[in-house]
């Protein structure tokens, strides 16, 4: 059997399922085997009917002596059956599943698992799981009478159906061990076949952990291996553009910046120069906390590219960020004669226009945008861009250099696995003079005081304030917008009556967003109320207070990124976190922000408290999802 074959080729019956299964990430036969149960129902206690007790979760096995449909009012149905073994008889009821009366026949041997209840003084099984079996055929029970795996479902694909498929494919496939004996021995691994069988159909619950451990190892090992393979492919096959770097010119450029680069920035610039001087195209990830100054580093690369008479493109995930980069880069480079242009869905590139640098959203990968000589691609906040988008932009030039930037703090183990094909530069140092952002989790009772303090900040310190509303849904929907609007109205009419307020959310027209941000930047707005969309990248030096509502809904790494919106200038900045939840765990988690100011450390804590799903949640698209490995060292 070919595990790589698409699901729909497995037989007629699978054709209708193919679309639904996509939602579960199952497109190839192999994906069934990697659809991992999220828990197991323990139906392993098999009892004689005469011995069962009320309240027990049991499996009974016997002969069907009666099965019938009973109609109730409102066209509902009941399915009633009687099951007998040599010690007694039990009644079984299901609801609204008339097909059961066809599937189950009198004299069938049936195995039933569920909770024993008392109904009119008789012991009954209500809606038990069931399966028909034949004593003469060697046929393992999979839905009853054992530890039963429970799978993530989707509409039209039940856990039971998945269980049947997975069982079938597990038995059809010949697993062969591919790891060397020594690795297996040294790590006390179970073999591949055992691991696959035990993760789905464990004989006892103790079998699950060793299976998970083995499969997690394979997953990490294989994804590192494939990252390395990509890296080698990139290095061996491609020939790109070898840039010349005029050191004199470069230091003149750097010396007219309003600040000196941090050592971390200098190192990153050196690493990038080395890459650019090589004929193999650069493929580098620039990782650094918010505010660590990634943009300038990218700008140096862009400038070098320009001096070599090549074009560059810088892609940002949002319109706001694209605008900001456009302004920054334009400010520094335009006076040197560099032609910088902005491209977004609202700001199309005019025909036949000449440019050296394009800054934009994913609109830059549109077919209409053509490059004569693309030499460098810079991608900001890379987790928002998928692999395909990278591939498309690559075709717009001949093996351009790639620089990807991210502020998503990812634990090193994760970075190595997911980005093993990229070379890493890490900005582990903040620009001089940055003060730590003082952070407090504010107790409910202090809310009024907090508002008073905020007004003082505006009056006395001429500060500006962000108020971020709770994270309600993954993508910005009307629900989120409505919540922010409501909060905005309340603050405006009650708390900040004498101040200038602005509202920012993702459903605003781009030019409206820009207008509001411009007003905020020009200090025409004191308090900017916003949905969590402001999370990435905005740079407003005079904003010194970040207040976050419903903080418990965010991951720590996310909160850290939000907090990074302030503390950009040299004034002391503050972050106030509010939560309605006073559970110990929540408070403890949020309080770590008061003491920790290192994004990578905070993301490790997220991992501990909220599990890997959270981290991958923030990583978003374009990242291979790990299904088994959790990265927490256990
Ligand atoms: P991020 O890494 O989050 O993208 P930015 O590139 O937006 O950070 O930089 C944040 C702010 O820090 C900007 O206002 C930028 O001008 C400033 N900055 C960058 N590098 C330095 C430096 N070496 N010294 C002082 N300020 C700097
Ligand atoms: Mg940035």
Short mmCIF file of C-alpha atoms in Angstrom, two decimals, residues 253-615:
data_model
loop_
_atom_site.label_atom_id
_atom_site.label_comp_id
_atom_site.label_asym_id
_atom_site.label_seq_id
_atom_site.Cartn_x
_atom_site.Cartn_y
_atom_site.Cartn_z
CA UNK A 253 25.92 55.66 5.67
CA UNK A 254 25.87 54.24 9.18
CA UNK A 255 27.45 57.31 10.68
CA UNK A 256 24.63 59.53 9.48
CA UNK A 257 21.99 57.43 11.28
CA UNK A 258 20.67 59.20 14.40
CA UNK A 259 22.11 56.44 16.61
CA UNK A 260 24.94 53.97 16.77
CA UNK A 261 24.11 50.36 16.01
CA UNK A 262 24.10 48.02 18.98
CA UNK A 263 26.75 45.32 18.98
CA UNK A 264 24.08 42.78 18.20
CA UNK A 265 23.00 44.81 15.17
CA UNK A 266 26.62 45.18 14.05
CA UNK A 267 27.11 41.42 14.25
CA UNK A 268 23.95 40.78 12.31
CA UNK A 269 25.03 43.27 9.65
CA UNK A 270 28.40 41.51 9.37
CA UNK A 271 26.73 38.13 9.00
CA UNK A 272 24.48 39.51 6.32
CA UNK A 273 27.37 41.11 4.45
CA UNK A 274 29.22 37.81 4.44
CA UNK A 275 26.14 36.16 2.96
CA UNK A 276 25.66 38.86 0.33
CA UNK A 277 29.27 38.67 -0.78
CA UNK A 278 28.80 35.00 -1.48
CA UNK A 279 27.38 33.74 -4.73
CA UNK A 280 25.04 31.38 -2.91
CA UNK A 281 21.87 33.27 -2.16
CA UNK A 282 21.46 34.31 1.45
CA UNK A 283 18.75 32.56 3.44
CA UNK A 284 18.85 34.10 6.87
CA UNK A 285 16.44 34.53 9.75
CA UNK A 286 16.85 37.66 11.82
CA UNK A 287 15.25 37.05 15.18
CA UNK A 288 14.96 39.74 17.81
CA UNK A 289 12.56 40.95 20.43
CA UNK A 290 10.26 43.79 19.62
CA UNK A 291 12.20 47.01 19.63
CA UNK A 292 15.56 45.35 19.13
CA UNK A 293 15.97 47.25 15.87
CA UNK A 294 15.55 44.74 13.07
CA UNK A 295 14.39 47.29 10.51
CA UNK A 296 17.68 49.15 10.41
CA UNK A 297 19.56 45.93 9.86
CA UNK A 298 17.30 45.08 6.95
CA UNK A 299 17.75 48.59 5.61
CA UNK A 300 21.51 48.11 5.45
CA UNK A 301 20.97 45.02 3.32
CA UNK A 302 18.57 46.95 1.10
CA UNK A 303 21.10 49.75 0.70
CA UNK A 304 23.91 47.36 -0.24
CA UNK A 305 21.59 45.79 -2.78
CA UNK A 306 20.88 49.23 -4.24
CA UNK A 307 24.57 50.05 -4.50
CA UNK A 308 24.96 46.85 -6.49
CA UNK A 309 22.29 48.09 -8.89
CA UNK A 310 19.73 45.49 -7.89
CA UNK A 311 16.17 45.95 -6.73
CA UNK A 312 14.87 44.84 -3.35
CA UNK A 313 11.43 44.13 -2.00
CA UNK A 314 10.27 44.29 1.60
CA UNK A 315 7.06 42.50 2.51
CA UNK A 316 5.16 43.26 5.68
CA UNK A 317 2.12 41.37 6.97
CA UNK A 318 -0.18 44.35 7.38
CA UNK A 319 -0.92 47.60 5.65
CA UNK A 320 0.04 49.58 8.74
CA UNK A 321 3.42 47.94 8.98
CA UNK A 322 4.06 48.31 5.29
CA UNK A 323 3.37 52.01 5.63
CA UNK A 324 5.67 52.33 8.58
CA UNK A 325 8.53 50.56 6.84
CA UNK A 326 7.93 52.62 3.76
CA UNK A 327 8.31 55.77 5.78
CA UNK A 328 11.38 54.63 7.71
CA UNK A 329 13.19 53.35 4.67
CA UNK A 330 12.12 56.28 2.56
CA UNK A 331 13.34 58.73 5.21
CA UNK A 332 16.82 57.29 5.26
CA UNK A 333 17.30 56.12 1.71
CA UNK A 334 15.38 58.57 -0.47
CA UNK A 335 17.82 61.44 0.25
CA UNK A 336 20.57 59.17 -1.11
CA UNK A 337 18.74 58.88 -4.40
CA UNK A 338 17.11 55.52 -3.77
CA UNK A 339 13.67 55.28 -5.38
CA UNK A 340 11.39 53.72 -2.75
CA UNK A 341 7.77 52.84 -3.58
CA UNK A 342 4.82 51.53 -1.63
CA UNK A 343 2.53 48.77 -2.91
CA UNK A 344 -0.58 47.63 -1.11
CA UNK A 345 -4.00 46.55 -2.32
CA UNK A 346 -5.04 50.19 -2.00
CA UNK A 347 -1.93 51.65 -3.42
CA UNK A 348 -1.22 49.95 -6.71
CA UNK A 349 2.03 50.45 -8.52
CA UNK A 350 1.69 52.71 -11.52
CA UNK A 351 2.70 51.21 -14.83
CA UNK A 352 6.23 51.61 -16.11
CA UNK A 353 7.45 53.18 -12.96
CA UNK A 354 11.08 52.70 -12.07
CA UNK A 355 11.97 51.76 -8.56
CA UNK A 356 14.86 50.45 -6.51
CA UNK A 357 12.95 49.34 -3.46
CA UNK A 358 9.37 48.17 -3.17
CA UNK A 359 7.80 48.10 0.24
CA UNK A 360 4.40 46.51 0.61
CA UNK A 361 1.99 43.89 1.80
CA UNK A 362 1.54 40.57 0.04
CA UNK A 363 0.27 42.74 -2.85
CA UNK A 364 3.90 42.82 -3.96
CA UNK A 365 3.64 39.20 -5.08
CA UNK A 366 0.76 40.00 -7.41
CA UNK A 367 1.33 39.05 -11.03
CA UNK A 368 1.24 42.66 -12.08
CA UNK A 369 4.31 43.58 -10.10
CA UNK A 370 7.38 42.92 -12.20
CA UNK A 371 11.00 43.30 -11.30
CA UNK A 372 13.84 43.89 -13.72
CA UNK A 373 16.56 42.80 -11.41
CA UNK A 374 15.40 41.51 -8.06
CA UNK A 375 18.37 40.93 -5.79
CA UNK A 376 16.99 40.87 -2.26
CA UNK A 377 13.76 39.87 -0.57
CA UNK A 378 13.09 40.97 2.99
CA UNK A 379 10.11 39.46 4.80
CA UNK A 380 8.99 40.99 8.08
CA UNK A 381 7.16 38.93 10.70
CA UNK A 382 7.68 35.81 8.73
CA UNK A 383 5.18 33.60 10.46
CA UNK A 384 2.40 35.29 8.58
CA UNK A 385 3.78 34.35 5.21
CA UNK A 386 3.45 30.85 3.94
CA UNK A 387 5.92 28.73 2.10
CA UNK A 388 4.03 29.28 -1.16
CA UNK A 389 4.30 33.04 -0.92
CA UNK A 390 8.01 32.70 -0.45
CA UNK A 391 8.16 30.46 -3.48
CA UNK A 392 6.23 32.94 -5.61
CA UNK A 393 8.36 35.91 -4.69
CA UNK A 394 11.43 33.85 -5.45
CA UNK A 395 10.31 33.37 -9.02
CA UNK A 396 10.27 37.13 -9.50
CA UNK A 397 14.01 37.22 -9.67
CA UNK A 398 16.87 34.87 -10.30
CA UNK A 399 17.67 33.38 -6.90
CA UNK A 400 17.46 36.59 -4.89
CA UNK A 401 18.91 36.77 -1.40
CA UNK A 402 16.38 36.23 1.39
CA UNK A 403 16.23 37.89 4.76
CA UNK A 404 13.38 36.97 7.05
CA UNK A 405 12.67 38.82 10.26
CA UNK A 406 10.66 37.69 13.21
CA UNK A 407 9.91 38.90 16.70
CA UNK A 408 8.06 35.74 17.58
CA UNK A 409 10.06 34.45 20.47
CA UNK A 410 10.55 30.82 19.84
CA UNK A 411 12.43 28.42 22.04
CA UNK A 412 15.71 27.38 20.49
CA UNK A 413 14.66 23.75 20.10
CA UNK A 414 11.69 24.89 18.07
CA UNK A 415 13.74 27.25 15.95
CA UNK A 416 16.23 24.54 15.13
CA UNK A 417 13.52 22.19 14.05
CA UNK A 418 11.29 24.50 12.14
CA UNK A 419 13.87 26.80 10.68
CA UNK A 420 16.80 24.44 10.49
CA UNK A 421 17.29 25.42 6.86
CA UNK A 422 17.85 29.07 7.68
CA UNK A 423 20.95 30.63 9.14
CA UNK A 424 20.13 32.49 12.29
CA UNK A 425 21.14 35.96 13.44
CA UNK A 426 19.85 36.87 16.83
CA UNK A 427 19.53 40.40 18.21
CA UNK A 428 19.96 39.68 21.89
CA UNK A 429 20.53 43.27 22.92
CA UNK A 430 18.29 46.31 23.11
CA UNK A 431 19.37 49.76 21.90
CA UNK A 432 21.07 51.81 24.59
CA UNK A 433 19.00 53.91 26.93
CA UNK A 434 15.97 51.67 26.68
CA UNK A 435 14.43 51.29 30.07
CA UNK A 436 12.71 48.11 31.14
CA UNK A 437 8.99 48.49 30.74
CA UNK A 438 7.53 48.47 34.23
CA UNK A 439 4.77 45.93 34.22
CA UNK A 440 1.97 45.34 36.70
CA UNK A 441 -0.90 42.99 36.93
CA UNK A 442 -3.53 45.34 38.33
CA UNK A 443 -6.02 43.88 40.82
CA UNK A 444 -9.71 44.53 40.12
CA UNK A 445 -10.05 46.81 43.11
CA UNK A 446 -7.41 49.16 41.76
CA UNK A 447 -9.04 49.86 38.42
CA UNK A 448 -10.26 53.34 39.34
CA UNK A 449 -6.86 54.28 40.73
CA UNK A 450 -5.30 53.02 37.53
CA UNK A 451 -7.48 55.34 35.43
CA UNK A 452 -6.54 58.28 37.64
CA UNK A 453 -2.88 57.40 37.22
CA UNK A 454 -3.30 57.12 33.46
CA UNK A 455 -4.74 60.65 33.30
CA UNK A 456 -1.78 61.92 35.29
CA UNK A 457 0.54 60.32 32.79
CA UNK A 458 -1.17 62.20 29.99
CA UNK A 459 -1.34 65.52 31.88
CA UNK A 460 2.04 65.61 33.57
CA UNK A 461 4.24 63.47 31.36
CA UNK A 462 2.56 64.33 28.06
CA UNK A 463 2.33 60.58 27.51
CA UNK A 464 0.13 58.68 25.12
CA UNK A 465 -1.65 55.47 25.92
CA UNK A 466 -2.68 52.29 24.16
CA UNK A 467 -5.67 50.40 25.49
CA UNK A 468 -5.94 46.97 23.92
CA UNK A 469 -9.23 45.13 24.17
CA UNK A 470 -9.42 41.40 24.82
CA UNK A 471 -8.51 38.88 22.24
CA UNK A 472 -11.85 37.38 21.28
CA UNK A 473 -11.33 35.49 18.09
CA UNK A 474 -8.40 34.27 16.09
CA UNK A 475 -9.02 36.57 13.19
CA UNK A 476 -10.58 39.95 13.53
CA UNK A 477 -14.32 39.55 13.17
CA UNK A 478 -17.23 41.84 13.90
CA UNK A 479 -17.44 40.45 17.41
CA UNK A 480 -14.00 41.75 18.25
CA UNK A 481 -14.69 45.05 16.57
CA UNK A 482 -17.94 45.48 18.43
CA UNK A 483 -16.27 44.79 21.77
CA UNK A 484 -13.58 47.37 21.07
CA UNK A 485 -16.13 49.92 19.87
CA UNK A 486 -18.17 49.44 23.03
CA UNK A 487 -15.14 49.88 25.25
CA UNK A 488 -14.18 52.95 23.25
CA UNK A 489 -17.62 54.54 23.71
CA UNK A 490 -17.57 53.83 27.42
CA UNK A 491 -14.10 55.25 27.96
CA UNK A 492 -14.93 58.29 25.90
CA UNK A 493 -18.17 59.13 27.67
CA UNK A 494 -17.20 58.16 31.21
CA UNK A 495 -13.57 57.85 32.07
CA UNK A 496 -11.62 59.96 29.62
CA UNK A 497 -14.25 62.60 28.94
CA UNK A 498 -11.78 65.44 28.67
CA UNK A 499 -9.27 63.64 26.50
CA UNK A 500 -8.88 62.84 22.85
CA UNK A 501 -9.57 59.21 22.06
CA UNK A 502 -9.09 57.18 18.91
CA UNK A 503 -10.36 53.76 17.88
CA UNK A 504 -8.37 51.37 15.75
CA UNK A 505 -9.54 48.01 14.44
CA UNK A 506 -9.05 45.72 11.49
CA UNK A 507 -12.37 46.47 9.83
CA UNK A 508 -11.47 50.09 9.20
CA UNK A 509 -10.55 51.09 5.68
CA UNK A 510 -6.79 51.22 5.27
CA UNK A 511 -6.67 54.96 4.74
CA UNK A 512 -8.84 55.42 7.80
CA UNK A 513 -6.40 53.29 9.80
CA UNK A 514 -3.54 55.33 8.49
CA UNK A 515 -5.29 58.56 9.34
CA UNK A 516 -5.82 57.45 12.93
CA UNK A 517 -2.27 56.23 13.33
CA UNK A 518 -0.98 59.45 11.90
CA UNK A 519 -3.05 61.39 14.39
CA UNK A 520 -1.72 59.23 17.17
CA UNK A 521 1.83 59.73 15.97
CA UNK A 522 1.25 63.50 15.75
CA UNK A 523 -0.08 63.49 19.32
CA UNK A 524 -3.56 64.50 18.30
CA UNK A 525 -4.85 61.45 20.13
CA UNK A 526 -4.11 60.78 23.80
CA UNK A 527 -5.59 57.34 24.14
CA UNK A 528 -5.75 54.84 21.32
CA UNK A 529 -8.28 52.09 21.96
CA UNK A 530 -7.57 49.12 19.78
CA UNK A 531 -8.27 45.49 19.03
CA UNK A 532 -5.27 43.18 19.30
CA UNK A 533 -4.35 43.91 15.67
CA UNK A 534 -1.83 46.47 16.84
CA UNK A 535 0.21 43.58 18.09
CA UNK A 536 2.85 43.67 15.41
CA UNK A 537 5.39 46.25 14.64
CA UNK A 538 3.90 49.72 15.13
CA UNK A 539 6.47 52.22 16.31
CA UNK A 540 5.26 55.28 18.21
CA UNK A 541 8.03 56.61 20.45
CA UNK A 542 5.84 58.87 22.60
CA UNK A 543 3.39 56.14 23.58
CA UNK A 544 4.54 55.06 27.02
CA UNK A 545 1.64 53.13 28.51
CA UNK A 546 0.17 49.89 27.24
CA UNK A 547 -2.96 48.76 29.00
CA UNK A 548 -4.33 45.32 28.16
CA UNK A 549 -7.83 44.13 28.98
CA UNK A 550 -8.59 40.43 29.38
CA UNK A 551 -4.91 39.67 29.60
CA UNK A 552 -5.54 36.04 30.45
CA UNK A 553 -6.70 35.44 26.88
CA UNK A 554 -3.29 36.17 25.47
CA UNK A 555 -0.18 34.07 25.52
CA UNK A 556 2.73 35.58 27.43
CA UNK A 557 4.72 35.90 24.25
CA UNK A 558 1.83 37.80 22.70
CA UNK A 559 1.57 40.10 25.70
CA UNK A 560 5.27 40.66 25.51
CA UNK A 561 4.88 41.72 21.91
CA UNK A 562 2.05 44.06 22.82
CA UNK A 563 4.14 45.54 25.58
CA UNK A 564 6.84 46.11 23.01
CA UNK A 565 4.61 48.74 21.36
CA UNK A 566 5.72 51.07 24.14
CA UNK A 567 9.18 51.77 25.50
CA UNK A 568 10.36 52.88 22.10
CA UNK A 569 11.65 56.26 23.18
CA UNK A 570 13.81 57.15 26.15
CA UNK A 571 10.96 57.88 28.59
CA UNK A 572 10.05 55.31 31.23
CA UNK A 573 7.25 53.12 29.89
CA UNK A 574 4.60 51.03 31.59
CA UNK A 575 2.40 48.06 30.90
CA UNK A 576 -0.78 47.51 32.91
CA UNK A 577 -2.46 44.12 32.66
CA UNK A 578 -6.07 43.60 33.63
CA UNK A 579 -7.87 40.33 34.12
CA UNK A 580 -11.22 39.39 35.56
CA UNK A 581 -9.94 35.97 36.47
CA UNK A 582 -8.43 35.55 39.86
CA UNK A 583 -7.40 31.93 39.64
CA UNK A 584 -4.01 31.20 41.06
CA UNK A 585 -2.63 29.72 37.89
CA UNK A 586 -3.69 32.65 35.76
CA UNK A 587 -2.32 35.21 38.17
CA UNK A 588 0.95 33.35 38.47
CA UNK A 589 1.34 33.10 34.73
CA UNK A 590 0.60 36.78 34.12
CA UNK A 591 2.83 37.86 36.96
CA UNK A 592 5.82 36.41 35.16
CA UNK A 593 5.60 39.43 32.89
CA UNK A 594 6.36 41.66 35.87
CA UNK A 595 9.78 40.10 36.29
CA UNK A 596 10.72 38.70 32.89
CA UNK A 597 11.58 40.84 29.89
CA UNK A 598 12.96 38.24 27.57
CA UNK A 599 10.59 37.02 24.89
CA UNK A 600 12.19 33.62 24.47
CA UNK A 601 11.96 32.89 28.22
CA UNK A 602 8.32 33.95 28.27
CA UNK A 603 7.50 31.65 25.41
CA UNK A 604 9.01 28.76 27.36
CA UNK A 605 6.58 29.54 30.16
CA UNK A 606 3.71 29.61 27.70
CA UNK A 607 4.81 26.18 26.64
CA UNK A 608 4.62 24.95 30.23
CA UNK A 609 1.29 26.52 31.15
CA UNK A 610 -0.64 26.37 27.94
CA UNK A 611 1.02 23.66 25.90
CA UNK A 612 2.50 23.63 22.44
CA UNK A 613 -0.78 24.47 20.70
CA UNK A 614 -0.37 27.98 21.98
CA UNK A 615 3.05 28.46 20.50
#
